[in-house]
Structures are given as structure tokens and as C-alpha cells.
Amino acid sequence: MKKVVKFGGSSLASAEQFKKVGAIIRADEERVYVVPSAPGKRDSKDTKVTDMLYGCYALAEEGKDFSKELAAIKARYEEIIKGLELNLSLDEQFKTIEADFKAKAGSDYAASRGEFLNSIIMADYLGYDWIDAATVIFFDEDGEFDSEKTNKVLSKLLKEHDTAVIPGFYGAYENGKVKTFSRGGSDITGSIVARAAKASVYENWTDVSGFLITDPRIIDNPEGIDTITYRELRELSYMGASVLHEDAIFPVRREGIPINIRNTNKPEDAGTWIVESTCQKSKFTITGIAGKKGFCSVSVDKAKMNSEIGFGRKVLQAFENNGISFEHMPSGIDTMTVFVHQDEFMDKEQKVVSEIHRLADPDVVDIESDLALIAVVGRGMKSTRGTAGRIFSALAHADVNVKMIDQGSSELNIIIGVDNADFETAIKAIYDIFVTAQL
Ligand code: ASP
């Protein structure tokens, strides 16, 4: 069986980190395809190479001198090469990059060089083949990732390489012009390679031992999540839990390949498994709690709204016409409430309200701001009675006023709206009742 391993920037920030990565790869001969990020921060004050490249290229684009900045980037790689005692020079590559910067090759090209160069070092260090992502990962003319063409070309090519290093984060248009994914996109590359290789697992190595039940800035040392389904992860990452790029699950999901999040600095930890479906019970009824502050609710009341065909559409039209997307829309018999991001909504507030009046002729429109949404997610909720009851009694005990409740029909999550000011207290109360009380 083949494993695809992706290493994030902090796992490759220095020669010392590279050595840990080398040991991890050599410890398992199934780890045959490697996707590296660019070197990340060596400490909290450091700058990621990707950010150095964006900065350097911005100067090039303005026609300014960028030699000092490019030399600083080169020094980052040379330090790694020296520390690994490799007989490798990147002089030629840097000459090409300098010329391409002068010719204004574009900021995507510039940023992609971080992964490009790091993958050359990695291939040399491991003695693996090297495949340029620009020749196997494709974007169409609209800039959309072309998954089918990519999969066809890449899976064929991988058959010719028993082992290979493929740089993360970028691919190319049909005409060869480099394009990157959004930031953190090496996670997506790893998933694409895993799909093409029909890997048994996609290991994503980072600097944490997987997902935590909730945000460690709110709860000290929260418990980790052993296993989470793709769908649960979607719900949690949408609400702000971030370890993995949210588009990274799609390629592997098509093939049912599990993702294992692992910690390069603690390889003995089992990490988190992300799977399609599982009969493993999670340790707790809930799998995770995530949330975000900064929402507004717009409640629209109209007597007999429930029997007026097209009422909801007219209300939503007012948001659409102003380019505002909505997050949630719980409704009652004579009222519907639309949750929107406060920062998007603020400037357009009065326009939207008057448009709702014009289009839907409501009795009252009421706006409330500074709200937070909290998602309590868990596949276990479906088969457990009283989950909602326990959440609300915990919140009542903590003196938190619940403004909104929304349970998806999949019974995978319950979304709760509270005041921004109650956000942390609410998360603590939910964590305590489901996790601390169960330990
Ligand atoms: N190096 C890129 C970034 O910093 C991509 C990645 O690390 O995944 O966003």
C-alpha cells in the first residue's frame, strides 16, 4: 500500500525540522509520495518564505531593486542545505527566478517558488524522484482547478515513479503559466496526489497532534479528537476550526481515502483520523464545538407569513441585491430571521431594510447586532436522546441567554446564537457538560 505524506511549513522551517521529517518518512516504506510546503516560521517572530516571496515580488513589480530580499530568501534555503550536508546548489534556479521576477512573471509564480525550491531539496535529501506540480496539476481558463484532467495525468505519471516529491500549493494553466491555490493550499495538493495514487491514507503532518474538541484559547488543554467524519469536519471548519485547508477533503473524499493529521514534533501521537464514515463511537456524545463572533440578525415579521407564497424569496432577494450572503435562517410562523456577517452588513443595513419593505411588505423588521454563533457538532447526537436539552440547561446554569437555535435535519449539529459577550462562557458551559463531566 502507498501512503501520501504532506508536511506543512513549520515541519520544514529548518534543517533540524527536515531531519525529523526524513526520520518519519524512512520509518515507513509505504510513505512513497511526499508533498512539502515552503519553509515556514522557525519561531513566532520569523517570516514564512511564502510571505518573503510575495514581498520581494511586490518590489519587482514596482520596478524597484529586490536583490536584498531575494538574497534573504536564498539564505533560508542555503541554511537548510548546509544543515543537511547536501551537495546541492540552487544558484541556477535563483538566476531563473531573478530573471522571471524582472520580467514580471506574476505573484502566483513568485509565491509558488517557495514550494518549488523546497521540494528540490527534499527530493535530493530523500533520494526520491522530483515531479514539478506545474506539469501535473491543472487549472482551466477560469482559474478553476481541473480535477479530472489532473487526476488522469497525475495517476498515469505516478505509476512511473516508485517514490516522488511533488511540491504543494501550485499547478498551471493549460499554457504552462503557474497558478497557486489559496493560502495553505499545499493541503489540497496532498489530497490530489493521494487520490491519484489511490493511497491507503493521506497523512498530513503539521505542528499539532490533530484536532481539538474546541479552541485552546477558550479552554485550557482541551481533549483531542481521535476520529471525525468529513461532514463533521466541514461543519466545524466552516465555523472557524482550522488545521486543514477546507478544500483539502474533496479529492480524497471521492476515493474514500482517510486523512490522518499528525504532529511532526510528536510522531508517536496517533493524531486525528478524518474518515468518510465510522462505527467508532466518539469518546463523547459531541465531536467538537466551534463558533464565530460578529453576526447580525435581521428578523422580519409579517402576520400570516407562513401562507404567503414567495415571502422568503422576496426577503432573501433584498440581501442578494446588495451582495450579502446569509449564514442561517431560522423561521417561525409569522417571522423569519436572517443571520449575516456584521462587517459585510453594516454599510448596507438601511438599503437592505428598505428593500425588504419594498419587496416583501413586512409588518416589522428588527435588527440585532453583536451576536455569536456556536456549532455543536457530533455524529453521536443522532442516536443520543436529550443532547439539545443538556446544552440548554448548561447554558441556563451559566446564565447565558440563547437567542437562536437551529438544528440541521441531519442531526449532525446544533447551532446556537448568543450575545458576543457570552461566547466564551457558552463554549465553556457546553464543553464542561459533555467533556469534563464525562472524563
Ligand atoms: N506556502 C503556502 C502558504 O504559506 C502554502 C502552504 O503552506 O500550504 O500559504
Short mmCIF file of N, CA, C and O in Angstrom, two decimals, residues 13-120:
data_model
loop_
_atom_site.label_atom_id
_atom_site.label_comp_id
_atom_site.label_asym_id
_atom_site.label_seq_id
_atom_site.Cartn_x
_atom_site.Cartn_y
_atom_site.Cartn_z
N ALA A 13 10.81 24.18 8.38
CA ALA A 13 11.33 25.54 8.51
C ALA A 13 12.85 25.60 8.63
O ALA A 13 13.46 26.63 8.40
N SER A 14 13.49 24.48 9.00
CA SER A 14 14.95 24.48 9.21
C SER A 14 15.49 23.09 8.92
O SER A 14 14.72 22.14 8.77
N ALA A 15 16.84 22.99 8.90
CA ALA A 15 17.46 21.68 8.65
C ALA A 15 17.06 20.69 9.75
O ALA A 15 16.80 19.52 9.49
N GLU A 16 16.97 21.22 10.96
CA GLU A 16 16.59 20.35 12.09
C GLU A 16 15.20 19.74 11.88
O GLU A 16 14.98 18.55 12.11
N GLN A 17 14.28 20.58 11.41
CA GLN A 17 12.92 20.08 11.14
C GLN A 17 12.94 19.08 9.98
O GLN A 17 12.27 18.06 10.01
N PHE A 18 13.73 19.38 8.95
CA PHE A 18 13.87 18.46 7.81
C PHE A 18 14.32 17.08 8.27
O PHE A 18 13.88 16.06 7.76
N LYS A 19 15.22 17.08 9.25
CA LYS A 19 15.74 15.78 9.73
C LYS A 19 14.63 14.97 10.40
O LYS A 19 14.56 13.76 10.23
N LYS A 20 13.76 15.66 11.14
CA LYS A 20 12.63 14.95 11.76
C LYS A 20 11.75 14.35 10.67
O LYS A 20 11.28 13.22 10.77
N VAL A 21 11.54 15.15 9.62
CA VAL A 21 10.69 14.70 8.51
C VAL A 21 11.33 13.48 7.82
O VAL A 21 10.65 12.49 7.53
N GLY A 22 12.65 13.56 7.61
CA GLY A 22 13.35 12.44 6.99
C GLY A 22 13.17 11.17 7.81
O GLY A 22 12.90 10.09 7.27
N ALA A 23 13.29 11.29 9.13
CA ALA A 23 13.16 10.12 10.00
C ALA A 23 11.75 9.55 9.91
O ALA A 23 11.55 8.32 9.89
N ILE A 24 10.76 10.42 9.85
CA ILE A 24 9.37 9.96 9.75
C ILE A 24 9.17 9.18 8.44
O ILE A 24 8.60 8.09 8.42
N ILE A 25 9.67 9.74 7.35
CA ILE A 25 9.47 9.08 6.05
C ILE A 25 10.22 7.74 6.01
O ILE A 25 9.67 6.73 5.57
N ARG A 26 11.41 7.73 6.52
CA ARG A 26 12.19 6.49 6.46
C ARG A 26 11.65 5.42 7.40
O ARG A 26 11.93 4.23 7.22
N ALA A 27 10.87 5.82 8.38
CA ALA A 27 10.35 4.84 9.34
C ALA A 27 9.27 3.95 8.74
O ALA A 27 8.86 2.97 9.35
N ASP A 28 8.77 4.31 7.56
CA ASP A 28 7.67 3.52 6.97
C ASP A 28 7.85 3.52 5.46
O ASP A 28 7.70 4.55 4.80
N GLU A 29 8.17 2.34 4.92
CA GLU A 29 8.49 2.32 3.48
C GLU A 29 7.28 2.55 2.58
O GLU A 29 7.43 2.73 1.37
N GLU A 30 6.10 2.57 3.18
CA GLU A 30 4.91 2.89 2.38
C GLU A 30 4.78 4.40 2.12
O GLU A 30 3.97 4.84 1.32
N ARG A 31 5.56 5.19 2.81
CA ARG A 31 5.48 6.66 2.63
C ARG A 31 6.27 7.03 1.37
O ARG A 31 7.41 7.49 1.45
N VAL A 32 5.63 6.85 0.22
CA VAL A 32 6.37 6.95 -1.04
C VAL A 32 6.20 8.27 -1.78
O VAL A 32 7.04 8.65 -2.59
N TYR A 33 5.09 8.98 -1.56
CA TYR A 33 4.90 10.27 -2.24
C TYR A 33 4.84 11.38 -1.20
O TYR A 33 4.04 11.31 -0.26
N VAL A 34 5.69 12.38 -1.41
CA VAL A 34 5.85 13.42 -0.40
C VAL A 34 5.48 14.78 -0.99
O VAL A 34 5.94 15.14 -2.08
N VAL A 35 4.65 15.52 -0.28
CA VAL A 35 4.25 16.86 -0.72
C VAL A 35 4.71 17.88 0.33
O VAL A 35 4.16 17.94 1.43
N PRO A 36 5.75 18.66 0.04
CA PRO A 36 6.21 19.66 1.01
C PRO A 36 5.60 21.05 0.77
O PRO A 36 5.32 21.44 -0.35
N SER A 37 5.44 21.79 1.86
CA SER A 37 5.15 23.23 1.78
C SER A 37 6.47 23.97 1.67
O SER A 37 7.53 23.37 1.71
N ALA A 38 6.39 25.29 1.62
CA ALA A 38 7.59 26.13 1.68
C ALA A 38 8.03 26.24 3.14
O ALA A 38 7.21 26.05 4.05
N PRO A 39 9.30 26.57 3.41
CA PRO A 39 9.72 26.72 4.80
C PRO A 39 8.87 27.77 5.54
O PRO A 39 8.67 28.87 5.03
N GLY A 40 8.38 27.40 6.69
CA GLY A 40 7.54 28.31 7.47
C GLY A 40 8.36 29.05 8.51
O GLY A 40 9.58 29.21 8.37
N LYS A 41 7.69 29.44 9.58
CA LYS A 41 8.37 30.21 10.63
C LYS A 41 9.19 29.29 11.52
O LYS A 41 8.72 28.24 11.93
N ARG A 42 10.43 29.74 11.84
CA ARG A 42 11.26 28.97 12.77
C ARG A 42 10.90 29.31 14.22
O ARG A 42 11.13 28.54 15.13
N ASP A 43 10.38 30.50 14.43
CA ASP A 43 9.86 30.89 15.75
C ASP A 43 8.78 31.94 15.49
O ASP A 43 8.56 32.34 14.35
N SER A 44 8.13 32.38 16.56
CA SER A 44 6.94 33.21 16.34
C SER A 44 7.26 34.55 15.66
O SER A 44 6.40 35.16 15.05
N LYS A 45 8.53 35.00 15.76
CA LYS A 45 8.85 36.30 15.15
C LYS A 45 9.32 36.19 13.70
O LYS A 45 9.53 37.17 13.01
N ASP A 46 9.52 34.96 13.25
CA ASP A 46 10.07 34.71 11.92
C ASP A 46 9.02 34.98 10.82
O ASP A 46 7.84 35.17 11.10
N THR A 47 9.49 35.04 9.55
CA THR A 47 8.58 35.24 8.42
C THR A 47 8.60 33.99 7.54
O THR A 47 9.66 33.44 7.27
N LYS A 48 7.40 33.58 7.10
CA LYS A 48 7.32 32.43 6.19
C LYS A 48 7.97 32.78 4.86
O LYS A 48 7.79 33.91 4.37
N VAL A 49 8.62 31.82 4.23
CA VAL A 49 9.23 32.09 2.93
C VAL A 49 8.18 32.56 1.91
O VAL A 49 8.45 33.46 1.11
N THR A 50 6.99 31.99 1.97
CA THR A 50 5.94 32.43 1.03
C THR A 50 5.68 33.94 1.16
O THR A 50 5.55 34.65 0.17
N ASP A 51 5.63 34.43 2.41
CA ASP A 51 5.40 35.86 2.60
C ASP A 51 6.60 36.69 2.14
O ASP A 51 6.44 37.79 1.60
N MET A 52 7.80 36.14 2.34
CA MET A 52 9.01 36.84 1.85
C MET A 52 8.93 36.96 0.32
O MET A 52 9.27 38.00 -0.26
N LEU A 53 8.47 35.89 -0.33
CA LEU A 53 8.38 35.91 -1.80
C LEU A 53 7.35 36.92 -2.28
O LEU A 53 7.59 37.66 -3.24
N TYR A 54 6.21 36.97 -1.63
CA TYR A 54 5.20 37.97 -2.03
C TYR A 54 5.79 39.37 -1.90
O TYR A 54 5.63 40.22 -2.77
N GLY A 55 6.48 39.61 -0.77
CA GLY A 55 7.06 40.93 -0.53
C GLY A 55 8.11 41.28 -1.56
O GLY A 55 8.13 42.40 -2.11
N CYS A 56 8.96 40.33 -1.85
CA CYS A 56 10.05 40.53 -2.81
C CYS A 56 9.48 40.82 -4.20
O CYS A 56 9.90 41.74 -4.90
N TYR A 57 8.47 40.05 -4.57
CA TYR A 57 7.90 40.23 -5.90
C TYR A 57 7.17 41.58 -6.03
O TYR A 57 7.18 42.20 -7.10
N ALA A 58 6.58 42.03 -4.94
CA ALA A 58 5.89 43.33 -4.99
C ALA A 58 6.88 44.43 -5.38
O ALA A 58 6.55 45.34 -6.16
N LEU A 59 8.11 44.33 -4.86
CA LEU A 59 9.14 45.31 -5.24
C LEU A 59 9.47 45.18 -6.73
O LEU A 59 9.58 46.18 -7.44
N ALA A 60 9.63 43.92 -7.17
CA ALA A 60 9.96 43.69 -8.59
C ALA A 60 8.89 44.29 -9.49
O ALA A 60 9.20 44.92 -10.50
N GLU A 61 7.67 44.15 -9.07
CA GLU A 61 6.58 44.64 -9.92
C GLU A 61 6.57 46.17 -10.00
O GLU A 61 6.20 46.74 -11.02
N GLU A 62 7.03 46.79 -8.92
CA GLU A 62 7.12 48.26 -8.94
C GLU A 62 8.40 48.73 -9.63
O GLU A 62 8.71 49.93 -9.63
N GLY A 63 9.18 47.78 -10.13
CA GLY A 63 10.43 48.14 -10.81
C GLY A 63 11.53 48.52 -9.83
O GLY A 63 12.53 49.13 -10.21
N LYS A 64 11.37 48.19 -8.55
CA LYS A 64 12.39 48.56 -7.55
C LYS A 64 13.43 47.46 -7.41
O LYS A 64 13.21 46.32 -7.84
N ASP A 65 14.52 47.77 -6.75
CA ASP A 65 15.57 46.78 -6.52
C ASP A 65 15.09 45.76 -5.48
O ASP A 65 14.62 46.14 -4.41
N PHE A 66 15.20 44.48 -5.80
CA PHE A 66 14.74 43.44 -4.86
C PHE A 66 15.87 42.47 -4.51
O PHE A 66 15.63 41.40 -3.97
N SER A 67 17.12 42.86 -4.83
CA SER A 67 18.22 41.90 -4.66
C SER A 67 18.43 41.50 -3.20
O SER A 67 18.68 40.33 -2.90
N LYS A 68 18.27 42.47 -2.29
CA LYS A 68 18.49 42.15 -0.87
C LYS A 68 17.44 41.13 -0.39
O LYS A 68 17.74 40.16 0.30
N GLU A 69 16.19 41.36 -0.80
CA GLU A 69 15.10 40.49 -0.37
C GLU A 69 15.27 39.08 -0.94
O GLU A 69 15.05 38.08 -0.25
N LEU A 70 15.69 39.02 -2.22
CA LEU A 70 15.87 37.70 -2.83
C LEU A 70 17.05 36.96 -2.17
O LEU A 70 16.98 35.74 -1.94
N ALA A 71 18.07 37.72 -1.82
CA ALA A 71 19.23 37.10 -1.16
C ALA A 71 18.82 36.52 0.20
O ALA A 71 19.29 35.45 0.61
N ALA A 72 17.91 37.21 0.90
CA ALA A 72 17.46 36.71 2.21
C ALA A 72 16.69 35.39 2.04
O ALA A 72 16.79 34.49 2.88
N ILE A 73 15.95 35.29 0.96
CA ILE A 73 15.20 34.05 0.69
C ILE A 73 16.19 32.93 0.37
O ILE A 73 16.08 31.82 0.89
N LYS A 74 17.17 33.27 -0.45
CA LYS A 74 18.17 32.26 -0.83
C LYS A 74 18.90 31.75 0.43
O LYS A 74 19.17 30.56 0.57
N ALA A 75 19.16 32.69 1.34
CA ALA A 75 19.86 32.30 2.57
C ALA A 75 19.06 31.28 3.39
O ALA A 75 19.64 30.38 4.02
N ARG A 76 17.72 31.42 3.37
CA ARG A 76 16.89 30.44 4.11
C ARG A 76 17.11 29.03 3.57
O ARG A 76 17.23 28.07 4.31
N TYR A 77 17.16 28.92 2.24
CA TYR A 77 17.35 27.59 1.64
C TYR A 77 18.79 27.09 1.85
O TYR A 77 19.01 25.90 2.09
N GLU A 78 19.73 28.02 1.75
CA GLU A 78 21.13 27.58 1.90
C GLU A 78 21.40 27.07 3.31
O GLU A 78 22.17 26.13 3.50
N GLU A 79 20.74 27.68 4.26
CA GLU A 79 20.90 27.23 5.65
C GLU A 79 20.40 25.79 5.79
O GLU A 79 21.02 24.96 6.47
N ILE A 80 19.31 25.49 5.12
CA ILE A 80 18.76 24.12 5.18
C ILE A 80 19.71 23.14 4.48
O ILE A 80 20.05 22.08 5.02
N ILE A 81 20.16 23.54 3.28
CA ILE A 81 21.05 22.65 2.51
C ILE A 81 22.33 22.35 3.30
O ILE A 81 22.78 21.21 3.39
N LYS A 82 22.87 23.39 3.92
CA LYS A 82 24.10 23.23 4.68
C LYS A 82 23.86 22.33 5.90
O LYS A 82 24.63 21.41 6.17
N GLY A 83 22.78 22.59 6.59
CA GLY A 83 22.46 21.81 7.79
C GLY A 83 22.24 20.33 7.47
O GLY A 83 22.45 19.46 8.32
N LEU A 84 21.80 20.06 6.25
CA LEU A 84 21.55 18.66 5.87
C LEU A 84 22.78 18.05 5.19
O LEU A 84 22.76 16.88 4.80
N GLU A 85 23.83 18.87 5.06
CA GLU A 85 25.08 18.44 4.41
C GLU A 85 24.84 17.86 3.02
O GLU A 85 25.35 16.81 2.65
N LEU A 86 24.02 18.56 2.24
CA LEU A 86 23.73 18.10 0.88
C LEU A 86 24.70 18.74 -0.10
O LEU A 86 25.15 19.88 0.10
N ASN A 87 24.97 18.01 -1.16
CA ASN A 87 25.82 18.55 -2.20
C ASN A 87 24.90 19.10 -3.29
O ASN A 87 24.74 18.50 -4.34
N LEU A 88 24.26 20.22 -2.99
CA LEU A 88 23.22 20.74 -3.88
C LEU A 88 23.36 22.25 -3.97
O LEU A 88 23.58 22.92 -2.97
N SER A 89 23.22 22.77 -5.19
CA SER A 89 23.24 24.23 -5.33
C SER A 89 21.96 24.67 -6.03
O SER A 89 21.50 24.04 -6.98
N LEU A 90 21.39 25.77 -5.52
CA LEU A 90 20.17 26.31 -6.16
C LEU A 90 20.49 27.58 -6.96
O LEU A 90 19.60 28.34 -7.30
N ASP A 91 21.79 27.78 -7.26
CA ASP A 91 22.21 29.00 -7.97
C ASP A 91 21.45 29.19 -9.29
O ASP A 91 20.97 30.28 -9.59
N GLU A 92 21.38 28.12 -10.06
CA GLU A 92 20.71 28.21 -11.36
C GLU A 92 19.25 28.61 -11.19
O GLU A 92 18.73 29.49 -11.88
N GLN A 93 18.57 27.92 -10.26
CA GLN A 93 17.15 28.22 -10.03
C GLN A 93 16.97 29.68 -9.62
O GLN A 93 16.04 30.34 -10.07
N PHE A 94 17.86 30.17 -8.75
CA PHE A 94 17.71 31.56 -8.31
C PHE A 94 17.98 32.56 -9.44
O PHE A 94 17.34 33.61 -9.50
N LYS A 95 18.88 32.19 -10.36
CA LYS A 95 19.10 33.07 -11.52
C LYS A 95 17.83 33.16 -12.35
O LYS A 95 17.43 34.25 -12.79
N THR A 96 17.21 32.01 -12.57
CA THR A 96 15.96 32.00 -13.35
C THR A 96 14.87 32.81 -12.64
O THR A 96 14.16 33.61 -13.25
N ILE A 97 14.76 32.61 -11.34
CA ILE A 97 13.73 33.33 -10.57
C ILE A 97 13.96 34.85 -10.68
O ILE A 97 13.02 35.61 -10.91
N GLU A 98 15.21 35.25 -10.55
CA GLU A 98 15.52 36.69 -10.63
C GLU A 98 15.08 37.25 -11.99
O GLU A 98 14.40 38.29 -12.06
N ALA A 99 15.42 36.51 -13.05
CA ALA A 99 15.05 36.97 -14.39
C ALA A 99 13.52 36.99 -14.55
O ALA A 99 12.96 37.95 -15.10
N ASP A 100 12.86 35.97 -14.04
CA ASP A 100 11.40 35.90 -14.15
C ASP A 100 10.72 37.02 -13.34
O ASP A 100 9.70 37.57 -13.74
N PHE A 101 11.30 37.35 -12.19
CA PHE A 101 10.75 38.46 -11.41
C PHE A 101 10.88 39.77 -12.19
O PHE A 101 9.96 40.58 -12.22
N LYS A 102 12.07 39.93 -12.81
CA LYS A 102 12.27 41.17 -13.59
C LYS A 102 11.30 41.24 -14.75
O LYS A 102 10.86 42.31 -15.15
N ALA A 103 10.97 40.06 -15.29
CA ALA A 103 10.04 40.02 -16.43
C ALA A 103 8.58 40.03 -15.95
O ALA A 103 7.67 39.81 -16.74
N LYS A 104 8.38 40.22 -14.64
CA LYS A 104 7.04 40.31 -14.02
C LYS A 104 6.18 39.08 -14.31
O LYS A 104 5.11 39.17 -14.92
N ALA A 105 6.70 37.96 -13.85
CA ALA A 105 6.03 36.68 -14.12
C ALA A 105 4.74 36.48 -13.31
O ALA A 105 4.03 35.51 -13.52
N GLY A 106 4.46 37.38 -12.38
CA GLY A 106 3.19 37.28 -11.64
C GLY A 106 3.40 36.84 -10.21
O GLY A 106 4.37 36.14 -9.89
N SER A 107 2.48 37.26 -9.32
CA SER A 107 2.68 36.96 -7.90
C SER A 107 2.41 35.49 -7.59
O SER A 107 2.97 34.93 -6.65
N ASP A 108 1.57 34.82 -8.37
CA ASP A 108 1.36 33.38 -8.15
C ASP A 108 2.65 32.62 -8.42
O ASP A 108 3.05 31.75 -7.65
N TYR A 109 3.27 32.98 -9.54
CA TYR A 109 4.55 32.34 -9.87
C TYR A 109 5.54 32.58 -8.72
O TYR A 109 6.21 31.66 -8.24
N ALA A 110 5.61 33.84 -8.28
CA ALA A 110 6.56 34.19 -7.22
C ALA A 110 6.33 33.34 -5.97
O ALA A 110 7.25 32.72 -5.45
N ALA A 111 5.08 33.29 -5.53
CA ALA A 111 4.78 32.57 -4.28
C ALA A 111 5.06 31.07 -4.44
O ALA A 111 5.52 30.42 -3.50
N SER A 112 4.81 30.55 -5.63
CA SER A 112 4.97 29.10 -5.83
C SER A 112 6.42 28.65 -5.70
O SER A 112 6.70 27.48 -5.47
N ARG A 113 7.37 29.61 -5.86
CA ARG A 113 8.78 29.22 -5.81
C ARG A 113 9.18 28.70 -4.43
O ARG A 113 10.18 28.00 -4.29
N GLY A 114 8.42 29.05 -3.41
CA GLY A 114 8.70 28.55 -2.06
C GLY A 114 8.63 27.04 -2.00
O GLY A 114 9.54 26.35 -1.53
N GLU A 115 7.55 26.48 -2.53
CA GLU A 115 7.36 25.03 -2.57
C GLU A 115 8.29 24.40 -3.60
O GLU A 115 8.84 23.32 -3.39
N PHE A 116 8.42 25.09 -4.75
CA PHE A 116 9.26 24.58 -5.84
C PHE A 116 10.68 24.28 -5.32
O PHE A 116 11.20 23.17 -5.45
N LEU A 117 11.27 25.28 -4.67
CA LEU A 117 12.65 25.11 -4.20
C LEU A 117 12.75 24.10 -3.06
O LEU A 117 13.66 23.27 -3.02
N ASN A 118 11.78 24.15 -2.16
CA ASN A 118 11.85 23.24 -1.02
C ASN A 118 11.71 21.78 -1.47
O ASN A 118 12.32 20.89 -0.89
N SER A 119 10.92 21.57 -2.53
CA SER A 119 10.73 20.19 -2.99
C SER A 119 11.99 19.65 -3.66
O SER A 119 12.26 18.46 -3.61
N ILE A 120 12.77 20.55 -4.25
CA ILE A 120 14.03 20.10 -4.86
C ILE A 120 14.99 19.63 -3.76
O ILE A 120 15.63 18.59 -3.87
#
